[in-house]
Amino acid sequence: MYSMTVRTASATYPVVVGARVLEEIPQRLAAEGLQGAVWLIADAALTTAAADVERHVRAGGYRISTLLVPSGEASKSAQQLQELYDWLIGGGVERRDIVLALGGGVIGDLAGYAAATTLRGLTIVQLPSTLLAMVDAAIGGKTAINHRLGKNLIGAFHQPRVVLADTTLLATLPARELRAGWAEVIKHGVIRDGGLFSALNELADARHWQAGGPTAAWDAADPQLTEQLTALIARAAAVKTEVVSLDEFEQGERITLNYGHTIGHAIEQAAGYQLLHGECVAIGMDAAARIAEQLGLCSADLVRRQRDLLGAYGLSVQLPPELISGGLAELIQRDKKVLQGRIRWVLPTAIGSVTVRSDVPHDVVQQVLATLELGSAQE
Ligand SMILES: NC(=O)c1ccc[n+]([C@@H]2O[C@H](COP(=O)([O-])OP(=O)(O)OC[C@H]3O[C@@H](n4cnc5c(N)ncnc54)[C@H](O)[C@@H]3O)[C@@H](O)[C@H]2O)c1
Ligand SMILES: [Zn+2]
């Protein structure tokens, strides 16, 4: 089990990563001095895990009620939020009560926002169930629902009181979702932890992952692998923990987490959300690294090593031909992270460090996008 601490101006809280950490929920709640009733909001795909959580929480002497929310991004809606309010307020929720969010980023963002806004702020405990949520979404206090005009446009910062990432939950996560999550893990290595990048490589070599990675999800028959993967996940979560501690409200350092996301988001939209977020981020990381290489900020070797590692974890850096639509440049310009018309590019300088540049020439970007849109990312 790995434990780390987020320290921001508004909150200090533990992030715990390990196999079966959900069994400890009541002890963790008690350690935080939390005594109210528990309101569990869970992804409908996690009924078994939700029942387990209920059992543990009850055994610890807490009262608990559960609401299952339909799986999928569509649940980050005003309508679903209203249902949460009805359930909480109709059920007599009190200020001292505790909301548990069991699921991926969708449930974490939705339940987090409900908790942020109900009775001016209820305690939220994040129980991430996807790889992406364990290393990213559940840590840092960003909560949101979507608006007709765009993703995550209605939201609030509301830091969790505790984050418990039980890696055994990943056993049931679809292989494609797991793979997409590795993109963010690799991203964390590239932006801030060269040792994580090497450790990811070493495991891939030891297991002979030419391509595909640990796609068969968790292998209960291989506890050693589970332990190794858990260590990598904890290390990636630590990167998010550090970055959030340095920059709670996205004024500076936190932009580095956006590595691979400028082009990644554009691809996500161009593909009409048929590609998973992490799949798009992998393509975006490769493109960003090639931009950095063009600018002389990093070596061709970095580009190659990153591409190899992404490949080893089953991630392609090519746009699928049927999804090539052109128009990525326009989509990039509309990205949220654009400041006064200038795109802030997060670009690697070495494995484990990045720089932020607003002066990337248009033609360099154009050239790299052209290779993508032609479906011929250079080998
Ligand atoms: N708040 C943040 O800082 C932040 C950061 C990154 C992403 N996000 C948000 O996170 C969302 C994406 O999160 P995600 O990738 O976790 O997607 P998700 O929550 O939609 O989960 C992916 C799929 O896996 C299923 N699932 C989840 N856990 C499972 C498990 N253990 N076993 C079986 N199935 C399981 C879900 O039902 C869903 O179908 C987006 O809405 C994004 O905006 C938020
Ligand atoms: Zn991301």
Short mmCIF file of C-alpha atoms and ligand atoms in Angstrom, two decimals:
data_model
loop_
_atom_site.label_atom_id
_atom_site.label_comp_id
_atom_site.label_asym_id
_atom_site.label_seq_id
_atom_site.Cartn_x
_atom_site.Cartn_y
_atom_site.Cartn_z
CA MET A 1 0.00 0.00 0.00
CA TYR A 2 1.24 3.46 -0.92
CA SER A 3 0.22 6.66 0.78
CA MET A 4 0.90 10.25 -0.25
CA THR A 5 -0.45 13.63 0.73
CA VAL A 6 -1.96 16.49 -1.23
CA ARG A 7 -1.18 19.82 0.44
CA THR A 8 -3.00 22.85 -0.88
CA ALA A 9 -4.15 26.11 0.66
CA SER A 10 -7.69 24.80 0.99
CA ALA A 11 -7.04 21.21 2.03
CA THR A 12 -4.54 18.56 3.05
CA TYR A 13 -5.59 14.98 2.39
CA PRO A 14 -4.25 11.47 1.90
CA VAL A 15 -4.18 9.63 -1.40
CA VAL A 16 -3.87 5.90 -0.80
CA VAL A 17 -3.16 3.41 -3.59
CA GLY A 18 -3.14 -0.33 -3.06
CA ALA A 19 -4.87 -3.65 -3.45
CA ARG A 20 -8.00 -3.95 -1.27
CA VAL A 21 -7.73 -0.50 0.31
CA LEU A 22 -11.53 -0.22 0.13
CA GLU A 23 -11.75 -2.60 3.07
CA GLU A 24 -10.31 0.19 5.18
CA ILE A 25 -12.94 2.82 4.38
CA PRO A 26 -14.52 3.01 7.85
CA GLN A 27 -11.13 3.29 9.56
CA ARG A 28 -10.11 6.01 7.12
CA LEU A 29 -13.35 7.93 7.72
CA ALA A 30 -12.91 7.63 11.46
CA ALA A 31 -9.28 8.77 11.20
CA GLU A 32 -10.52 11.93 9.48
CA GLY A 33 -12.99 12.51 12.28
CA LEU A 34 -15.93 11.89 9.97
CA GLN A 35 -19.04 10.68 11.74
CA GLY A 36 -22.07 11.42 9.60
CA ALA A 37 -24.18 9.17 7.41
CA VAL A 38 -22.58 7.87 4.22
CA TRP A 39 -24.08 8.48 0.76
CA LEU A 40 -22.52 6.21 -1.83
CA ILE A 41 -22.80 7.31 -5.46
CA ALA A 42 -21.57 4.50 -7.69
CA ASP A 43 -21.25 3.69 -11.37
CA ALA A 44 -23.92 1.14 -12.32
CA ALA A 45 -21.13 -1.04 -13.75
CA LEU A 46 -19.83 -1.47 -10.21
CA THR A 47 -22.74 -3.07 -8.40
CA THR A 48 -20.59 -5.79 -6.84
CA ALA A 49 -17.94 -3.35 -5.66
CA ALA A 50 -20.69 -1.03 -4.37
CA ALA A 51 -22.17 -3.89 -2.34
CA ASP A 52 -18.72 -4.61 -0.90
CA VAL A 53 -18.28 -0.96 0.05
CA GLU A 54 -21.69 -0.97 1.72
CA ARG A 55 -20.74 -4.03 3.72
CA HIS A 56 -17.44 -2.56 4.91
CA VAL A 57 -18.98 0.78 5.79
CA ARG A 58 -21.83 -0.83 7.75
CA ALA A 59 -19.40 -3.11 9.56
CA GLY A 60 -17.63 0.05 10.68
CA GLY A 61 -20.82 1.31 12.29
CA TYR A 62 -21.84 3.89 9.70
CA ARG A 63 -25.25 4.26 8.08
CA ILE A 64 -25.07 4.07 4.29
CA SER A 65 -27.44 4.58 1.33
CA THR A 66 -26.47 3.89 -2.27
CA LEU A 67 -27.43 5.41 -5.60
CA LEU A 68 -26.31 3.74 -8.83
CA VAL A 69 -25.73 6.11 -11.74
CA PRO A 70 -25.83 4.94 -15.38
CA SER A 71 -22.35 4.46 -16.87
CA GLY A 72 -21.01 6.91 -19.39
CA GLU A 73 -20.20 10.54 -20.07
CA ALA A 74 -23.91 11.35 -20.61
CA SER A 75 -24.35 11.12 -16.83
CA LYS A 76 -22.32 14.30 -16.36
CA SER A 77 -25.52 16.22 -17.05
CA ALA A 78 -27.71 18.77 -15.29
CA GLN A 79 -30.49 16.19 -15.30
CA GLN A 80 -28.41 13.53 -13.56
CA LEU A 81 -27.13 16.15 -11.12
CA GLN A 82 -30.74 17.04 -10.30
CA GLU A 83 -31.41 13.39 -9.52
CA LEU A 84 -28.49 13.38 -7.12
CA TYR A 85 -29.81 16.51 -5.39
CA ASP A 86 -33.27 14.95 -5.11
CA TRP A 87 -31.82 11.80 -3.61
CA LEU A 88 -29.56 13.60 -1.15
CA ILE A 89 -31.92 16.36 -0.07
CA GLY A 90 -35.03 14.17 -0.24
CA GLY A 91 -33.21 11.65 1.93
CA GLY A 92 -32.42 14.27 4.56
CA VAL A 93 -28.68 14.74 4.00
CA GLU A 94 -26.91 16.80 6.68
CA ARG A 95 -23.83 19.01 6.59
CA ARG A 96 -21.68 16.51 8.47
CA ASP A 97 -22.52 13.61 6.11
CA ILE A 98 -20.07 12.01 3.72
CA VAL A 99 -20.45 11.40 0.00
CA LEU A 100 -18.47 8.52 -1.50
CA ALA A 101 -17.87 8.51 -5.26
CA LEU A 102 -17.19 5.01 -6.58
CA GLY A 103 -16.37 4.96 -10.29
CA GLY A 104 -14.24 6.54 -12.97
CA GLY A 105 -13.85 10.21 -13.81
CA VAL A 106 -17.50 10.52 -14.76
CA ILE A 107 -18.77 9.56 -11.31
CA GLY A 108 -15.95 11.43 -9.56
CA ASP A 109 -16.70 14.66 -11.42
CA LEU A 110 -20.48 14.36 -11.07
CA ALA A 111 -20.59 13.29 -7.42
CA GLY A 112 -17.83 15.77 -6.64
CA TYR A 113 -19.86 18.63 -8.07
CA ALA A 114 -23.01 17.46 -6.29
CA ALA A 115 -21.03 17.39 -3.04
CA ALA A 116 -19.49 20.80 -3.73
CA THR A 117 -22.88 22.42 -4.16
CA THR A 118 -25.24 20.58 -1.80
CA LEU A 119 -25.67 22.46 1.50
CA ARG A 120 -22.73 24.65 0.36
CA GLY A 121 -20.34 21.75 0.45
CA LEU A 122 -20.43 18.18 1.72
CA THR A 123 -17.39 16.04 2.41
CA ILE A 124 -16.43 13.93 -0.60
CA VAL A 125 -14.29 10.82 -0.58
CA GLN A 126 -13.09 9.64 -3.98
CA LEU A 127 -12.95 5.89 -4.67
CA PRO A 128 -11.59 5.78 -8.25
CA SER A 129 -12.24 2.61 -10.24
CA THR A 130 -10.50 3.35 -13.56
CA LEU A 131 -6.80 3.73 -14.15
CA LEU A 132 -7.37 7.26 -15.45
CA ALA A 133 -9.26 8.26 -12.32
CA MET A 134 -6.66 6.66 -10.00
CA VAL A 135 -3.76 8.64 -11.41
CA ASP A 136 -5.60 11.76 -12.47
CA ALA A 137 -9.30 12.60 -12.13
CA ALA A 138 -9.83 11.62 -8.48
CA ILE A 139 -6.94 13.76 -7.26
CA GLY A 140 -6.98 17.54 -7.29
CA GLY A 141 -10.53 18.66 -6.62
CA LYS A 142 -11.73 19.58 -10.09
CA THR A 143 -15.40 18.66 -10.36
CA ALA A 144 -17.80 19.33 -13.22
CA ILE A 145 -20.74 18.44 -15.36
CA ASN A 146 -21.03 19.10 -19.09
CA HIS A 147 -23.03 21.80 -20.85
CA ARG A 148 -24.67 21.56 -24.25
CA LEU A 149 -21.94 23.88 -25.54
CA GLY A 150 -18.98 21.98 -24.17
CA LYS A 151 -17.44 19.57 -21.72
CA ASN A 152 -16.82 20.43 -18.05
CA LEU A 153 -18.16 23.97 -18.43
CA ILE A 154 -20.11 23.93 -15.16
CA GLY A 155 -18.01 23.03 -12.17
CA ALA A 156 -16.15 23.91 -9.03
CA PHE A 157 -12.95 23.20 -7.19
CA HIS A 158 -13.85 20.95 -4.26
CA GLN A 159 -10.99 18.93 -2.80
CA PRO A 160 -11.77 15.42 -1.56
CA ARG A 161 -11.17 14.54 2.09
CA VAL A 162 -9.58 11.20 1.20
CA VAL A 163 -8.76 9.36 -2.04
CA LEU A 164 -8.66 5.55 -1.86
CA ALA A 165 -7.59 3.82 -5.06
CA ASP A 166 -8.16 0.07 -4.78
CA THR A 167 -6.23 -1.43 -7.69
CA THR A 168 -8.12 -4.75 -7.50
CA LEU A 169 -11.07 -2.87 -9.01
CA LEU A 170 -9.13 -2.76 -12.27
CA ALA A 171 -9.71 -6.50 -12.70
CA THR A 172 -13.10 -5.79 -14.27
CA LEU A 173 -12.16 -2.65 -16.20
CA PRO A 174 -12.48 -3.25 -19.97
CA ALA A 175 -9.03 -3.75 -21.54
CA ARG A 176 -9.44 -0.75 -23.81
CA GLU A 177 -10.20 1.54 -20.86
CA LEU A 178 -7.18 0.18 -19.02
CA ARG A 179 -4.94 0.78 -22.02
CA ALA A 180 -6.20 4.35 -22.38
CA GLY A 181 -5.32 4.91 -18.72
CA TRP A 182 -1.70 3.93 -19.35
CA ALA A 183 -1.40 6.97 -21.62
CA GLU A 184 -1.85 9.24 -18.59
CA VAL A 185 0.59 7.14 -16.54
CA ILE A 186 3.21 7.46 -19.27
CA LYS A 187 2.39 11.17 -19.53
CA HIS A 188 3.17 11.61 -15.85
CA GLY A 189 6.52 9.92 -16.41
CA VAL A 190 7.40 12.18 -19.32
CA ILE A 191 6.40 15.44 -17.66
CA ARG A 192 7.86 14.90 -14.22
CA ASP A 193 9.26 11.48 -13.33
CA GLY A 194 11.92 9.98 -15.55
CA GLY A 195 12.25 7.12 -13.05
CA LEU A 196 8.60 6.21 -13.59
CA PHE A 197 9.23 6.19 -17.34
CA SER A 198 12.17 3.80 -16.84
CA ALA A 199 10.19 1.59 -14.48
CA LEU A 200 7.39 1.34 -17.05
CA ASN A 201 9.98 0.35 -19.64
CA GLU A 202 11.62 -2.23 -17.41
CA LEU A 203 8.33 -3.95 -16.68
CA ALA A 204 7.42 -3.98 -20.37
CA ASP A 205 10.83 -5.52 -21.16
CA ALA A 206 10.66 -8.07 -18.37
CA ARG A 207 7.20 -9.14 -19.51
CA HIS A 208 8.08 -8.96 -23.20
CA TRP A 209 5.35 -6.47 -23.98
CA GLN A 210 6.21 -5.64 -27.57
CA ALA A 211 2.77 -4.19 -27.97
CA GLY A 212 -0.34 -4.58 -25.94
CA GLY A 213 0.82 -4.14 -22.39
CA PRO A 214 -1.08 -5.60 -19.48
CA THR A 215 -4.30 -5.59 -21.46
CA ALA A 216 -5.72 -8.69 -19.87
CA ALA A 217 -6.37 -6.43 -16.92
CA TRP A 218 -5.55 -7.84 -13.53
CA ASP A 219 -4.40 -11.37 -13.29
CA ALA A 220 -5.39 -12.76 -9.94
CA ALA A 221 -3.10 -15.70 -10.63
CA ASP A 222 -0.16 -13.34 -10.84
CA PRO A 223 0.02 -11.37 -7.60
CA GLN A 224 3.53 -10.23 -8.47
CA LEU A 225 2.25 -8.44 -11.56
CA THR A 226 -0.57 -6.85 -9.58
CA GLU A 227 2.01 -5.61 -7.08
CA GLN A 228 4.28 -4.24 -9.82
CA LEU A 229 1.43 -2.46 -11.58
CA THR A 230 0.15 -1.06 -8.30
CA ALA A 231 3.60 0.44 -7.65
CA LEU A 232 3.57 2.14 -11.05
CA ILE A 233 0.06 3.46 -10.51
CA ALA A 234 1.05 4.86 -7.11
CA ARG A 235 4.05 6.57 -8.65
CA ALA A 236 1.87 8.16 -11.34
CA ALA A 237 -0.66 9.26 -8.70
CA ALA A 238 2.24 10.85 -6.82
CA VAL A 239 3.01 13.04 -9.82
CA LYS A 240 -0.55 14.35 -9.84
CA THR A 241 -0.39 14.80 -6.07
CA GLU A 242 2.77 16.90 -6.35
CA VAL A 243 1.53 19.03 -9.20
CA VAL A 244 -1.78 19.78 -7.49
CA SER A 245 0.05 20.63 -4.28
CA LEU A 246 2.17 23.16 -6.20
CA ASP A 247 -0.76 24.68 -8.04
CA GLU A 248 -4.26 24.06 -6.74
CA PHE A 249 -6.11 26.45 -9.05
CA GLU A 250 -4.32 25.96 -12.35
CA GLN A 251 -2.34 29.17 -12.28
CA GLY A 252 0.98 27.63 -13.29
CA GLU A 253 2.50 24.19 -12.78
CA ARG A 254 -0.79 22.36 -13.31
CA ILE A 255 -0.72 23.23 -17.02
CA THR A 256 2.04 20.62 -17.41
CA LEU A 257 -0.61 17.91 -16.92
CA ASN A 258 -2.01 19.16 -20.21
CA TYR A 259 0.89 17.58 -22.09
CA GLY A 260 -0.48 15.80 -25.16
CA HIS A 261 -3.92 17.25 -24.53
CA THR A 262 -3.91 20.24 -26.89
CA ILE A 263 -3.87 18.02 -29.95
CA GLY A 264 -5.48 15.16 -27.99
CA HIS A 265 -8.65 17.15 -27.30
CA ALA A 266 -8.85 18.24 -30.94
CA ILE A 267 -8.62 14.61 -32.04
CA GLU A 268 -11.24 13.60 -29.49
CA GLN A 269 -13.65 16.10 -31.01
CA ALA A 270 -12.71 15.38 -34.61
CA ALA A 271 -13.33 11.69 -33.92
CA GLY A 272 -16.75 12.48 -32.49
CA TYR A 273 -15.67 10.86 -29.20
CA GLN A 274 -15.25 7.44 -30.80
CA LEU A 275 -11.71 7.28 -29.51
CA LEU A 276 -11.09 7.16 -25.78
CA HIS A 277 -9.51 10.18 -24.13
CA GLY A 278 -6.27 8.33 -23.37
CA GLU A 279 -6.01 7.04 -26.93
CA CYS A 280 -6.17 10.64 -28.17
CA VAL A 281 -3.68 11.81 -25.55
CA ALA A 282 -1.19 9.18 -26.76
CA ILE A 283 -1.41 10.57 -30.30
CA GLY A 284 -1.22 14.11 -28.90
CA MET A 285 1.90 13.29 -26.86
CA ASP A 286 3.66 11.94 -29.92
CA ALA A 287 2.69 15.02 -31.93
CA ALA A 288 3.78 17.40 -29.13
CA ALA A 289 7.12 15.63 -28.87
CA ARG A 290 7.60 15.94 -32.61
CA ILE A 291 6.84 19.67 -32.36
CA ALA A 292 9.46 19.91 -29.59
CA GLU A 293 11.93 18.03 -31.75
CA GLN A 294 11.31 20.42 -34.67
CA LEU A 295 12.01 23.34 -32.35
CA GLY A 296 15.24 21.77 -31.15
CA LEU A 297 13.86 21.38 -27.61
CA CYS A 298 14.26 17.62 -27.47
CA SER A 299 16.02 14.85 -29.32
CA ALA A 300 14.68 12.45 -31.91
CA ASP A 301 15.61 9.77 -29.41
CA LEU A 302 13.05 11.10 -26.92
CA VAL A 303 10.35 10.96 -29.56
CA ARG A 304 11.29 7.38 -30.35
CA ARG A 305 11.49 6.24 -26.73
CA GLN A 306 8.12 7.75 -25.91
CA ARG A 307 6.54 6.15 -28.97
CA ASP A 308 8.04 2.77 -28.08
CA LEU A 309 6.77 2.94 -24.53
CA LEU A 310 3.28 3.97 -25.64
CA GLY A 311 3.37 1.06 -28.07
CA ALA A 312 4.47 -1.36 -25.36
CA TYR A 313 1.35 -0.43 -23.39
CA GLY A 314 -0.87 -0.95 -26.42
CA LEU A 315 -1.22 2.66 -27.53
CA SER A 316 -0.95 3.72 -31.15
CA VAL A 317 0.25 7.18 -32.17
CA GLN A 318 -1.49 7.08 -35.54
CA LEU A 319 -4.93 8.46 -36.25
CA PRO A 320 -7.17 5.64 -37.45
CA PRO A 321 -7.70 6.35 -41.17
CA GLU A 322 -11.49 6.30 -40.94
CA LEU A 323 -11.35 9.11 -38.38
CA ILE A 324 -9.16 11.47 -40.32
CA SER A 325 -11.28 14.52 -40.93
CA GLY A 326 -8.86 17.40 -41.19
CA GLY A 327 -9.58 20.61 -39.37
CA LEU A 328 -7.49 19.80 -36.30
CA ALA A 329 -5.83 23.24 -36.41
CA GLU A 330 -9.17 25.04 -35.99
CA LEU A 331 -10.18 22.72 -33.15
CA ILE A 332 -6.90 23.40 -31.37
CA GLN A 333 -7.44 27.13 -31.49
CA ARG A 334 -10.76 26.66 -29.66
CA ASP A 335 -9.19 24.72 -26.79
CA LYS A 336 -9.96 25.99 -23.28
CA LYS A 337 -6.30 26.31 -22.36
CA VAL A 338 -5.70 28.98 -25.02
CA LEU A 339 -4.75 32.24 -23.30
CA GLN A 340 -5.50 35.48 -25.16
CA GLY A 341 -5.47 33.71 -28.47
CA ARG A 342 -2.11 32.02 -27.86
CA ILE A 343 -1.84 28.30 -27.41
CA ARG A 344 0.32 27.32 -24.47
CA TRP A 345 2.18 24.23 -25.61
CA VAL A 346 3.57 21.82 -23.06
CA LEU A 347 6.67 20.40 -24.71
CA PRO A 348 9.18 17.82 -23.48
CA THR A 349 12.82 18.77 -23.11
CA ALA A 350 13.94 15.43 -21.63
CA ILE A 351 12.21 12.36 -20.24
CA GLY A 352 10.92 13.73 -16.94
CA SER A 353 10.78 17.41 -17.79
CA VAL A 354 8.73 19.78 -19.89
CA THR A 355 8.63 23.45 -20.77
CA VAL A 356 5.64 25.65 -21.59
CA ARG A 357 5.87 27.73 -24.76
CA SER A 358 3.42 30.21 -26.30
CA ASP A 359 5.64 31.06 -29.24
CA VAL A 360 5.44 27.89 -31.30
CA PRO A 361 5.33 28.94 -34.97
CA HIS A 362 2.12 28.07 -36.74
CA ASP A 363 3.89 26.32 -39.59
CA VAL A 364 5.67 23.89 -37.25
CA VAL A 365 2.33 22.85 -35.74
CA GLN A 366 0.79 22.72 -39.19
CA GLN A 367 3.54 20.45 -40.45
CA VAL A 368 3.12 17.96 -37.61
CA LEU A 369 -0.67 18.01 -37.94
CA ALA A 370 -0.33 17.40 -41.66
CA THR A 371 1.57 14.16 -41.03
CA LEU A 372 -1.24 13.08 -38.69
CA GLU A 373 -4.01 14.02 -41.05
CA LEU A 374 -2.30 12.23 -43.87
CA GLY A 375 -2.17 9.22 -41.59
CA SER A 376 1.57 9.02 -41.97
CA ALA A 377 3.21 9.94 -38.69
CA GLN A 378 6.84 9.54 -39.60
CA GLU A 379 8.54 6.39 -38.45
N1 LIG B 1 -11.53 16.10 -12.48
C1 LIG B 1 -10.44 15.93 -13.17
O1 LIG B 1 -9.37 16.44 -12.83
C2 LIG B 1 -10.48 15.08 -14.40
C3 LIG B 1 -9.30 14.69 -15.02
C4 LIG B 1 -9.36 13.86 -16.13
C5 LIG B 1 -10.60 13.44 -16.60
N2 LIG B 1 -11.74 13.84 -15.98
C6 LIG B 1 -13.06 13.38 -16.46
O2 LIG B 1 -13.09 11.97 -16.30
C7 LIG B 1 -14.01 11.42 -17.24
C8 LIG B 1 -13.39 10.19 -17.84
O3 LIG B 1 -13.09 9.29 -16.80
P1 LIG B 1 -12.85 7.74 -17.05
O4 LIG B 1 -11.90 7.57 -18.15
O5 LIG B 1 -12.56 7.16 -15.72
O6 LIG B 1 -14.24 7.25 -17.64
P2 LIG B 1 -15.58 6.66 -17.02
O7 LIG B 1 -15.83 7.15 -15.66
O8 LIG B 1 -16.63 6.90 -18.04
O9 LIG B 1 -15.26 5.09 -16.95
C9 LIG B 1 -14.99 4.42 -18.15
C10 LIG B 1 -15.90 3.21 -18.35
O10 LIG B 1 -15.48 2.16 -17.49
C11 LIG B 1 -16.56 1.70 -16.69
N3 LIG B 1 -15.94 1.33 -15.42
C12 LIG B 1 -15.37 2.17 -14.53
N4 LIG B 1 -14.73 1.48 -13.59
C13 LIG B 1 -14.91 0.17 -13.87
C14 LIG B 1 -14.47 -1.03 -13.28
N5 LIG B 1 -13.64 -1.03 -12.22
N6 LIG B 1 -14.86 -2.20 -13.83
C15 LIG B 1 -15.62 -2.20 -14.94
N7 LIG B 1 -16.06 -1.11 -15.58
C16 LIG B 1 -15.69 0.07 -15.03
C17 LIG B 1 -17.53 2.83 -16.65
O11 LIG B 1 -18.84 2.37 -16.45
C18 LIG B 1 -17.36 3.44 -18.03
O12 LIG B 1 -18.13 2.73 -18.97
C19 LIG B 1 -14.31 12.52 -18.23
O13 LIG B 1 -15.62 12.98 -18.00
C20 LIG B 1 -13.31 13.61 -17.91
O14 LIG B 1 -13.80 14.89 -18.17
C21 LIG B 1 -11.70 14.63 -14.90
ZN ZN B 2 -6.22 13.50 -19.68
#
